[in-house]
Coordinates of C-alpha atoms in Angstrom, one line a residue:
M27 CA -105.9 53.8 -38.3
R28 CA -103.7 56.9 -38.2
A29 CA -102.9 56.5 -41.9
I30 CA -106.6 56.3 -42.6
Y31 CA -107.3 59.4 -40.5
L32 CA -104.6 61.4 -42.2
I33 CA -105.7 60.5 -45.7
A34 CA -109.4 61.3 -44.8
R35 CA -108.3 64.6 -43.3
R36 CA -106.3 65.4 -46.4
E37 CA -109.2 64.6 -48.7
F38 CA -111.6 66.6 -46.7
L39 CA -109.4 69.7 -46.5
S40 CA -108.5 69.5 -50.2
Y41 CA -112.1 69.4 -51.2
V42 CA -113.4 72.2 -49.0
A43 CA -110.6 74.5 -50.3
T44 CA -111.8 74.3 -53.9
W45 CA -114.3 76.6 -55.6
G46 CA -116.3 73.6 -56.7
F47 CA -117.2 72.8 -53.1
W48 CA -118.4 76.3 -52.3
L49 CA -120.4 76.3 -55.6
S50 CA -122.0 73.0 -54.6
L51 CA -122.8 74.5 -51.2
A52 CA -124.5 77.5 -52.8
S53 CA -126.2 75.5 -55.5
V54 CA -129.2 74.3 -53.6
P55 CA -130.3 77.7 -52.1
M56 CA -129.5 79.3 -55.5
F57 CA -131.7 76.9 -57.4
M58 CA -134.4 77.2 -54.7
A59 CA -134.3 81.0 -55.1
L60 CA -134.5 80.6 -58.9
G61 CA -137.3 78.2 -58.6
I62 CA -139.3 80.6 -56.6
G63 CA -138.3 83.8 -58.2
M64 CA -138.2 82.9 -61.9
P65 CA -141.9 82.2 -62.3
I66 CA -142.7 85.5 -60.5
L67 CA -140.2 87.3 -62.7
I68 CA -141.5 85.7 -65.9
E69 CA -145.1 86.5 -65.0
N70 CA -144.3 90.2 -64.1
S71 CA -142.2 90.7 -67.3
Q72 CA -145.0 89.6 -69.6
P73 CA -145.9 92.5 -72.0
T74 CA -149.4 93.9 -72.1
R75 CA -151.4 92.5 -75.1
Y76 CA -153.7 95.1 -76.8
Y77 CA -156.5 93.9 -78.9
V78 CA -159.5 95.2 -80.7
L79 CA -163.0 93.6 -80.4
V80 CA -165.5 94.2 -83.2
D81 CA -169.0 92.9 -82.4
E82 CA -171.0 92.8 -85.6
T83 CA -174.2 92.0 -83.7
G84 CA -174.5 95.4 -82.3
G85 CA -173.2 94.6 -78.8
T86 CA -175.1 91.5 -77.8
L87 CA -172.1 89.1 -78.0
E88 CA -169.8 91.7 -76.5
A89 CA -172.0 92.0 -73.4
A90 CA -172.3 88.3 -73.1
L91 CA -168.5 87.9 -73.5
E92 CA -167.9 90.4 -70.7
A93 CA -170.4 88.7 -68.4
Q94 CA -168.9 85.3 -69.0
A95 CA -165.4 86.5 -68.6
E96 CA -166.1 88.2 -65.3
A97 CA -167.8 85.1 -64.0
S98 CA -164.8 82.9 -65.0
R99 CA -162.4 85.3 -63.3
A100 CA -164.5 85.3 -60.1
E101 CA -164.6 81.5 -60.1
A102 CA -160.9 81.2 -60.6
L103 CA -160.2 83.8 -57.8
E104 CA -162.5 81.9 -55.4
R105 CA -160.7 78.6 -56.1
A106 CA -157.4 80.3 -55.4
R107 CA -158.7 81.8 -52.2
E108 CA -160.0 78.5 -51.0
A109 CA -156.6 76.9 -51.7
A110 CA -154.8 79.8 -49.9
R111 CA -157.1 79.5 -46.9
E112 CA -156.3 75.8 -46.5
M113 CA -152.5 76.6 -46.5
F114 CA -152.3 80.0 -44.8
G115 CA -155.6 80.5 -43.0
N116 CA -157.6 83.7 -43.4
N117 CA -155.0 86.3 -44.4
P118 CA -156.3 89.6 -46.0
Q119 CA -152.9 90.4 -47.5
I120 CA -152.8 87.1 -49.4
E121 CA -156.3 87.5 -50.7
A122 CA -155.5 91.0 -51.9
A123 CA -152.4 89.7 -53.6
L124 CA -154.5 87.1 -55.4
A125 CA -157.0 89.6 -56.5
S126 CA -154.3 91.7 -58.1
Q127 CA -152.8 88.9 -60.1
P128 CA -153.0 89.3 -63.9
Q129 CA -154.8 86.0 -64.5
F130 CA -157.7 87.2 -62.3
S131 CA -157.7 90.9 -63.1
D132 CA -157.0 90.3 -66.8
E133 CA -154.4 93.0 -67.0
R134 CA -152.3 91.0 -69.5
Y135 CA -154.9 91.6 -72.3
L136 CA -156.4 95.0 -72.7
R137 CA -159.1 96.0 -75.1
V138 CA -158.5 99.3 -77.0
D139 CA -160.2 101.4 -79.6
V140 CA -157.9 102.6 -82.4
G141 CA -160.8 104.2 -84.3
E142 CA -161.0 101.4 -87.0
T143 CA -163.4 98.5 -87.3
E144 CA -162.5 97.1 -90.7
L145 CA -159.9 94.3 -91.1
E146 CA -157.9 96.0 -93.9
A147 CA -157.7 99.2 -91.8
L148 CA -156.6 97.2 -88.7
R149 CA -154.1 95.0 -90.6
P150 CA -151.2 97.6 -90.4
Y151 CA -151.6 97.7 -86.6
L152 CA -151.3 93.8 -86.5
T153 CA -148.3 93.6 -88.7
G154 CA -146.3 96.5 -87.3
G155 CA -147.0 99.0 -90.0
A156 CA -149.0 101.3 -87.7
S157 CA -149.2 102.0 -83.9
F158 CA -151.5 103.8 -81.4
T159 CA -150.7 105.7 -78.2
A160 CA -151.3 103.9 -74.9
A161 CA -150.6 105.0 -71.4
D162 CA -147.1 103.5 -71.5
G163 CA -146.2 104.5 -75.1
E164 CA -146.7 103.5 -78.7
H165 CA -147.9 99.9 -79.4
G166 CA -149.2 97.7 -82.1
L167 CA -152.2 95.4 -81.9
F168 CA -151.8 91.8 -80.6
A169 CA -155.1 90.6 -82.1
A170 CA -158.2 91.8 -83.8
I171 CA -161.4 89.8 -83.0
F172 CA -164.6 89.8 -85.0
L173 CA -167.8 88.4 -83.6
R174 CA -170.8 87.6 -85.7
Q175 CA -174.0 85.5 -85.4
G176 CA -175.8 83.8 -88.2
A177 CA -179.5 83.5 -88.8
D178 CA -179.5 80.1 -87.2
G179 CA -178.0 81.5 -84.0
A180 CA -174.5 80.0 -84.6
I181 CA -171.7 82.2 -83.4
E182 CA -168.6 82.7 -85.4
V183 CA -165.3 84.2 -84.2
D184 CA -162.5 85.5 -86.6
Y185 CA -159.3 85.8 -84.6
W186 CA -156.6 87.7 -86.4
S187 CA -153.1 87.8 -85.0
T188 CA -149.5 87.4 -86.0
N189 CA -148.6 85.7 -82.7
L190 CA -149.0 82.0 -83.2
S191 CA -147.7 80.9 -79.7
D192 CA -149.9 82.8 -77.2
S193 CA -153.3 81.2 -77.4
N194 CA -154.6 82.4 -74.0
L195 CA -156.8 85.2 -75.3
R196 CA -158.3 83.0 -78.0
S197 CA -159.1 80.4 -75.4
Q198 CA -160.7 82.9 -73.1
I199 CA -162.9 84.2 -76.0
R200 CA -163.9 80.7 -77.0
N201 CA -164.7 79.5 -73.5
S202 CA -166.7 82.6 -72.6
L203 CA -168.8 82.4 -75.7
R204 CA -169.3 78.6 -75.3
G205 CA -170.7 79.3 -71.8
H206 CA -173.0 82.0 -73.2
M207 CA -174.2 79.6 -76.0
R208 CA -175.0 76.9 -73.5
T209 CA -176.9 79.2 -71.2
Q210 CA -178.8 80.8 -74.1
F211 CA -179.8 77.3 -75.3
L212 CA -181.3 76.5 -72.0
V213 CA -183.1 79.8 -71.7
D214 CA -184.6 79.3 -75.2
A215 CA -185.8 76.0 -74.0
G216 CA -187.8 77.6 -71.2
V217 CA -185.4 77.2 -68.3
N218 CA -185.3 80.0 -65.8
P219 CA -181.9 81.9 -65.9
Q220 CA -181.8 82.1 -62.1
L221 CA -182.2 78.3 -62.0
I222 CA -179.3 77.9 -64.5
E223 CA -177.1 80.1 -62.3
T224 CA -178.1 78.1 -59.2
A225 CA -177.3 74.8 -61.0
N226 CA -173.9 76.1 -62.0
D227 CA -173.0 76.8 -58.4
L228 CA -173.8 73.3 -57.3
S229 CA -170.8 71.3 -56.2
P230 CA -170.3 68.1 -54.1
T231 CA -168.5 68.0 -50.8
V232 CA -165.7 65.5 -51.3
R233 CA -163.8 64.0 -48.3
E234 CA -160.7 61.9 -48.8
L235 CA -160.5 59.0 -46.3
N236 CA -157.9 56.5 -45.5
A237 CA -159.2 52.9 -45.6
G238 CA -156.7 51.9 -43.0
R239 CA -158.2 54.1 -40.3
T240 CA -161.6 54.4 -38.6
G241 CA -163.7 57.1 -37.0
D242 CA -162.6 60.8 -37.0
T243 CA -159.0 59.9 -37.8
A244 CA -159.9 58.4 -41.2
E245 CA -160.0 61.7 -43.0
V246 CA -156.8 62.5 -44.9
T247 CA -155.3 65.9 -44.2
D248 CA -152.3 67.9 -45.6
A249 CA -150.2 66.5 -42.7
D250 CA -150.8 63.0 -44.1
K251 CA -149.5 64.0 -47.5
I252 CA -146.4 65.9 -46.3
P253 CA -144.3 62.7 -45.7
L254 CA -144.9 61.7 -49.3
F255 CA -143.3 64.9 -50.6
V256 CA -140.5 64.9 -48.0
S257 CA -139.6 61.3 -49.0
L258 CA -139.6 62.3 -52.6
F259 CA -137.3 65.3 -52.1
T260 CA -135.1 63.3 -49.8
A261 CA -134.6 60.6 -52.4
L262 CA -133.8 63.1 -55.1
G263 CA -131.5 65.0 -52.7
L264 CA -129.7 61.7 -51.9
W265 CA -129.2 61.1 -55.6
V266 CA -127.8 64.6 -56.1
I267 CA -125.3 64.3 -53.3
I268 CA -124.1 60.9 -54.2
F269 CA -123.8 61.9 -57.9
S270 CA -121.8 65.0 -56.9
V271 CA -119.4 63.4 -54.4
V272 CA -118.6 60.3 -56.5
N273 CA -117.6 62.5 -59.4
M274 CA -115.3 64.3 -56.9
L275 CA -113.7 61.0 -56.0
L276 CA -113.3 60.0 -59.7
S277 CA -111.7 63.3 -60.7
A278 CA -109.3 63.4 -57.7
M279 CA -108.3 59.8 -58.2
I280 CA -107.4 60.3 -61.9
E281 CA -105.5 63.5 -61.0
E282 CA -103.5 61.9 -58.3
K283 CA -102.6 58.9 -60.4
G284 CA -101.6 61.1 -63.3
N285 CA -99.4 63.3 -61.0
K286 CA -97.8 60.2 -59.4
I287 CA -99.2 61.2 -56.0
L288 CA -100.8 57.8 -55.6
E289 CA -97.5 56.0 -56.2
M290 CA -95.9 58.1 -53.4
M291 CA -98.8 57.3 -51.0
L292 CA -98.4 53.6 -51.8
A293 CA -94.8 53.8 -50.7
S294 CA -95.8 54.3 -47.1
T295 CA -99.5 53.2 -47.0
R296 CA -101.4 50.1 -47.9
H297 CA -103.9 50.3 -50.7
H298 CA -107.0 49.5 -48.5
E299 CA -106.0 52.3 -46.1
I300 CA -105.9 54.7 -49.1
L301 CA -109.3 53.5 -50.3
T302 CA -110.9 53.7 -46.9
G303 CA -109.4 57.1 -46.1
K304 CA -110.6 58.6 -49.4
L305 CA -114.1 57.2 -48.9
L306 CA -114.3 58.7 -45.3
G307 CA -112.9 62.0 -46.4
V308 CA -115.4 62.6 -49.1
A309 CA -118.1 61.2 -46.8
A310 CA -117.2 64.1 -44.4
V311 CA -117.6 66.5 -47.4
S312 CA -121.1 65.0 -48.0
A313 CA -122.0 65.3 -44.4
T314 CA -121.0 69.0 -44.5
L315 CA -123.2 69.6 -47.5
L316 CA -126.1 67.8 -45.7
V317 CA -125.7 69.8 -42.5
V318 CA -125.5 73.1 -44.3
W319 CA -128.4 72.4 -46.7
G320 CA -130.5 71.0 -43.8
G321 CA -129.7 74.1 -41.7
M322 CA -130.7 76.4 -44.5
G323 CA -133.9 74.5 -45.0
L324 CA -134.7 74.7 -41.3
L325 CA -133.9 78.4 -41.2
G326 CA -136.1 78.9 -44.3
T327 CA -139.0 77.1 -42.7
V328 CA -138.7 79.1 -39.5
G329 CA -138.4 82.3 -41.6
M330 CA -141.6 81.4 -43.4
Q331 CA -143.4 80.9 -40.1
Q332 CA -142.2 84.3 -38.8
I333 CA -143.3 86.1 -42.0
A334 CA -146.7 84.5 -42.0
A335 CA -147.1 84.5 -38.2
S336 CA -150.8 85.0 -38.5
A337 CA -151.2 82.2 -41.0
D338 CA -152.1 78.6 -40.2
M339 CA -149.1 77.0 -41.9
P340 CA -148.3 73.3 -41.2
I341 CA -144.8 74.0 -40.1
A342 CA -145.0 71.6 -37.2
E343 CA -146.2 68.8 -39.5
I344 CA -143.4 69.5 -42.0
L345 CA -140.7 69.4 -39.3
A346 CA -142.3 66.2 -37.9
A347 CA -142.2 64.6 -41.3
V348 CA -138.6 65.6 -41.9
L349 CA -137.4 64.5 -38.4
D350 CA -139.5 61.3 -38.3
P351 CA -137.2 58.5 -37.3
G352 CA -139.1 56.2 -39.7
L353 CA -137.8 58.3 -42.6
L354 CA -134.6 59.9 -41.1
L355 CA -132.9 56.7 -40.0
P356 CA -133.6 54.8 -43.3
A357 CA -132.5 57.8 -45.3
L358 CA -129.2 57.9 -43.3
G359 CA -128.7 54.2 -43.8
Y360 CA -129.5 54.3 -47.5
F361 CA -127.2 57.2 -48.0
I362 CA -124.3 55.4 -46.3
I363 CA -124.7 52.2 -48.2
G364 CA -125.4 54.0 -51.5
Y365 CA -122.4 56.2 -51.1
L366 CA -120.1 53.3 -50.2
M367 CA -121.3 51.3 -53.3
Y368 CA -121.0 54.1 -55.8
G369 CA -117.9 55.7 -54.1
A370 CA -116.0 52.4 -54.2
L371 CA -116.9 51.8 -57.8
F372 CA -115.8 55.3 -58.9
L373 CA -112.6 55.0 -57.0
A374 CA -111.9 51.7 -58.7
I375 CA -112.7 53.2 -62.1
G376 CA -110.4 56.2 -61.4
S377 CA -107.5 53.9 -60.4
L378 CA -107.7 52.2 -63.8
C379 CA -107.5 55.3 -65.8
E380 CA -104.7 57.8 -66.5
T381 CA -106.9 60.7 -67.8
L382 CA -110.6 61.7 -67.8
Q383 CA -110.7 60.7 -71.5
D384 CA -109.7 57.2 -70.5
A385 CA -112.5 57.1 -68.0
Q386 CA -115.3 58.0 -70.4
T387 CA -115.6 54.5 -71.8
L388 CA -116.1 53.0 -68.4
M389 CA -118.2 56.0 -67.1
T390 CA -120.9 55.8 -69.8
P391 CA -122.6 52.6 -68.5
M392 CA -122.3 53.9 -64.9
M393 CA -124.0 57.2 -65.9
L394 CA -126.9 55.3 -67.5
I395 CA -127.3 53.2 -64.4
M396 CA -127.3 56.3 -62.2
M397 CA -129.9 58.1 -64.3
V398 CA -132.5 55.3 -64.2
P399 CA -133.4 56.0 -60.5
I400 CA -134.5 59.5 -61.3
F401 CA -137.4 58.2 -63.5
L402 CA -138.1 55.3 -61.1
V403 CA -138.4 57.6 -58.1
M404 CA -141.0 59.8 -59.9
M405 CA -142.8 56.6 -60.9
A406 CA -142.7 55.4 -57.2
F407 CA -144.2 58.7 -56.1
E408 CA -147.2 58.4 -58.5
S409 CA -147.6 54.6 -58.4
P410 CA -145.8 53.0 -55.5
D411 CA -147.5 49.7 -56.1
S412 CA -146.4 49.5 -59.8
P413 CA -144.8 46.1 -60.7
V414 CA -142.0 47.9 -62.4
V415 CA -141.2 49.9 -59.2
A416 CA -141.5 46.8 -57.1
I417 CA -139.1 44.8 -59.3
A418 CA -136.7 47.7 -59.6
S419 CA -136.6 48.0 -55.8
W420 CA -134.7 44.7 -55.7
V421 CA -131.9 46.1 -57.9
P422 CA -129.3 46.9 -55.2
L423 CA -127.8 49.9 -57.1
W424 CA -131.3 51.5 -57.2
T425 CA -132.6 50.3 -53.9
P426 CA -131.5 53.3 -51.8
F427 CA -133.4 55.8 -53.9
I428 CA -136.6 53.9 -54.8
M429 CA -137.2 52.4 -51.4
L430 CA -136.7 55.8 -49.8
A431 CA -139.5 57.2 -52.0
R432 CA -141.7 54.3 -51.2
L433 CA -141.4 54.2 -47.4
P434 CA -144.4 56.5 -46.6
H435 CA -146.6 54.2 -48.8
E436 CA -146.7 51.4 -46.2
V437 CA -144.4 49.0 -48.0
G438 CA -144.5 45.4 -46.6
M439 CA -141.9 44.6 -44.0
V440 CA -140.8 41.5 -46.0
E441 CA -140.0 43.7 -49.0
I442 CA -138.2 46.2 -46.9
L443 CA -136.0 43.6 -45.1
G444 CA -135.5 41.6 -48.3
T445 CA -134.3 44.6 -50.5
T446 CA -132.2 45.9 -47.6
A447 CA -130.5 42.5 -47.1
A448 CA -129.8 42.2 -50.9
M449 CA -128.4 45.8 -50.9
F450 CA -126.1 45.0 -48.0
A451 CA -124.8 41.8 -49.6
F452 CA -124.3 43.5 -53.0
A453 CA -122.6 46.5 -51.3
A454 CA -120.2 44.1 -49.5
F455 CA -119.4 42.4 -52.8
V456 CA -118.9 45.8 -54.6
I457 CA -116.6 47.2 -51.9
W458 CA -114.6 44.0 -51.9
G459 CA -114.4 43.9 -55.7
S460 CA -113.6 47.6 -55.9
G461 CA -110.8 47.1 -53.4
V462 CA -109.2 44.4 -55.6
L463 CA -109.6 46.6 -58.7
F464 CA -108.2 49.6 -56.8
R465 CA -105.1 47.7 -55.8
M466 CA -104.5 46.4 -59.3
G467 CA -105.1 49.9 -60.8
A468 CA -102.9 51.6 -58.2
L469 CA -100.1 49.2 -58.9
N470 CA -100.5 49.5 -62.7
Q471 CA -101.5 45.9 -62.9
A472 CA -104.7 46.7 -64.7
N473 CA -106.3 49.5 -66.8
Q474 CA -109.5 50.2 -68.6
D475 CA -108.6 47.7 -71.3
T476 CA -108.5 45.0 -68.7
V477 CA -112.1 45.7 -67.7
K478 CA -113.2 45.8 -71.4
G479 CA -111.5 42.5 -72.0
W480 CA -113.7 40.9 -69.3
F481 CA -116.8 41.6 -71.3
S482 CA -115.4 40.9 -74.8
L483 CA -116.8 37.9 -76.6
G484 CA -115.2 36.0 -79.4
G485 CA -112.0 38.0 -79.2
K486 CA -108.8 36.8 -80.8
K487 CA -106.5 34.8 -78.7
K488 CA -103.0 35.9 -78.3
P489 CA -100.7 33.5 -80.2
A490 CA -98.4 31.4 -78.1
E491 CA -94.7 32.3 -78.1
G492 CA -92.0 30.1 -79.3

């Protein structure tokens, strides 16, 4: 036991002393900050698009366009306000922030008058040959839009621009005029405009109810959906941690074998003690990452509550979902079994290889096996009852990730116990087999060619001597 403890301690201290460990520690908060900040930065860095609108009908379509656009902005703002009220309660600061967003106030696209209404005169402004003076300097035109209406009432729009990727302004113009045409068609048919406006405001009240409940508790709330997202992020986080630490095991194993450190350890320690000590040492590294990341997440949640103290945020429901024993205990168990399976496999692979280049042949199928759960977890989130997901749950190497994502969806107890039992049996077999391979590799009794030979078919037999 002392040898195992010393090896585990050495492994832990060697990992936490590296830059890679600290970068891994900072990666989650860094990516969270980027995920939150990058969309805001991209939105705020969008340039203002200047365009010219020429209404050849004398102003009729221009007025209709402005009215429809204003109605669309008001409708989008109201939907955003309703969503914000559900999450944060009545908060004037949030509503003011929503009202100032470009997609509602339409600050990204500004109409200007450059003193020209003919296409040939406007073309230099569109192609960069001419510019006009705006409040923030000299600019060219993003688009020139010509509106006309035929004798039969059909509306035509000529949209001139050199930008082929940004279609938002074109879509706004088309949608606004489409709404105007529909309204005008009903008015021409004798329908009261006020009646049309009232009809457009009609909307059903939809309640989402859980068929497994009765009475007042049947209505589905945000608190009911939080465990679904918590289980998804837990499954993905489990995959990230296992993927990170097993690569640490592989790299360290190959380095120690190449530097003859493993041979010196074998001189005073048995191979199964080395295997166990390394697994426990890196498990301690994983636990450190989990504790730090979990603490950061908890502090972030508390900070959000303090910032939005007046808002009705479901912080209690989020914490209850994260700390729910029905999710926390299986997550811990799946992590331990998953880590032992993959960790033992990668240690065995490392013991068979002298360099990282030697390991690439054996690593390729393992990488493919480990990438599959990412897609299956997302499928399990959307369709937990999918036959593909149900069958894949019985594959022991994928069970820890897929079942963790499926737990909040009321998976049958028979399936939970069956997949868990299969996973335990397979994990025991993998750890035993990896121990045998580790001993053979550590004693130079096997290498990557040995493993490839097991799967070769129809190979040439070695001729008998003598």
